[in-house]
C-alpha positions as YAML, in Angstrom:
chain: A
units: angstrom
residues:
- id: 1
  name: MET
  ca: [-117.51, -53.99, -56.40]
- id: 2
  name: VAL
  ca: [-113.76, -54.19, -55.93]
- id: 3
  name: ILE
  ca: [-112.16, -57.16, -57.69]
- id: 4
  name: GLU
  ca: [-110.72, -58.56, -54.44]
- id: 5
  name: ASP
  ca: [-114.15, -58.41, -52.81]
- id: 6
  name: ARG
  ca: [-115.75, -60.14, -55.80]
- id: 7
  name: ASP
  ca: [-113.12, -62.88, -55.78]
- id: 8
  name: ALA
  ca: [-113.66, -63.47, -52.07]
- id: 9
  name: GLU
  ca: [-117.41, -63.62, -52.60]
- id: 10
  name: VAL
  ca: [-117.05, -66.04, -55.53]
- id: 11
  name: ARG
  ca: [-114.62, -68.19, -53.53]
- id: 12
  name: LYS
  ca: [-117.03, -68.39, -50.60]
- id: 13
  name: ARG
  ca: [-120.02, -69.22, -52.81]
- id: 14
  name: ALA
  ca: [-118.06, -71.78, -54.85]
- id: 15
  name: TYR
  ca: [-117.09, -73.53, -51.64]
- id: 16
  name: GLU
  ca: [-120.71, -73.56, -50.46]
- id: 17
  name: LEU
  ca: [-121.84, -75.04, -53.79]
- id: 18
  name: TRP
  ca: [-119.03, -77.61, -53.71]
- id: 19
  name: GLN
  ca: [-119.94, -78.70, -50.19]
- id: 20
  name: ALA
  ca: [-123.65, -78.89, -51.05]
- id: 21
  name: ALA
  ca: [-122.78, -81.19, -53.96]
- id: 22
  name: GLY
  ca: [-120.93, -83.57, -51.65]
- id: 23
  name: SER
  ca: [-117.41, -82.14, -52.14]
- id: 24
  name: PRO
  ca: [-116.70, -83.94, -55.44]
- id: 25
  name: TRP
  ca: [-113.03, -84.19, -56.37]
- id: 26
  name: GLY
  ca: [-111.80, -82.50, -59.56]
- id: 27
  name: ARG
  ca: [-114.81, -80.27, -60.24]
- id: 28
  name: GLU
  ca: [-113.55, -77.05, -58.67]
- id: 29
  name: HIS
  ca: [-113.69, -75.14, -61.96]
- id: 30
  name: GLU
  ca: [-117.35, -76.05, -62.40]
- id: 31
  name: PHE
  ca: [-118.25, -74.63, -58.99]
- id: 32
  name: TRP
  ca: [-116.07, -71.55, -59.47]
- id: 33
  name: ALA
  ca: [-117.82, -70.80, -62.79]
- id: 34
  name: ALA
  ca: [-121.29, -71.37, -61.33]
- id: 35
  name: ALA
  ca: [-120.52, -69.12, -58.38]
- id: 36
  name: GLY
  ca: [-119.15, -66.42, -60.68]
- id: 37
  name: LEU
  ca: [-122.29, -66.47, -62.80]
- id: 38
  name: GLU
  ca: [-124.48, -66.34, -59.71]
- id: 39
  name: ILE
  ca: [-122.58, -63.41, -58.18]
- id: 40
  name: GLU
  ca: [-122.55, -61.52, -61.49]
- id: 41
  name: GLY
  ca: [-126.31, -62.07, -61.89]
- id: 42
  name: GLU
  ca: [-126.92, -60.72, -58.40]
- id: 43
  name: ARG
  ca: [-124.75, -57.69, -59.17]
- id: 44
  name: GLN
  ca: [-126.62, -56.96, -62.39]
- id: 45
  name: GLU
  ca: [-129.96, -57.36, -60.63]
- id: 46
  name: GLN
  ca: [-128.89, -54.92, -57.92]
- id: 47
  name: GLU
  ca: [-127.72, -52.40, -60.53]
- id: 48
  name: ALA
  ca: [-131.07, -52.67, -62.33]
- id: 49
  name: ILE
  ca: [-132.92, -52.02, -59.07]
- id: 50
  name: GLU
  ca: [-130.72, -49.02, -58.31]
- id: 51
  name: ARG
  ca: [-131.31, -47.61, -61.81]
- id: 52
  name: SER
  ca: [-135.08, -48.00, -61.51]
- id: 53
  name: VAL
  ca: [-135.11, -46.33, -58.08]
- id: 54
  name: ALA
  ca: [-132.99, -43.44, -59.40]
- id: 55
  name: ARG
  ca: [-135.59, -42.57, -62.04]
...
């Protein structure tokens, strides 16, 4: 995944998480970190699937 694409995906997901939590002021770093972990987990899961299919 290209870095710009990942950042855009994290930004979008962080905003979704922030909105779902009621748009709390001053917690943007919390949502950015959570979104980053979520996106990275999805990426690792996809890579594991691709490796298992390639065998």
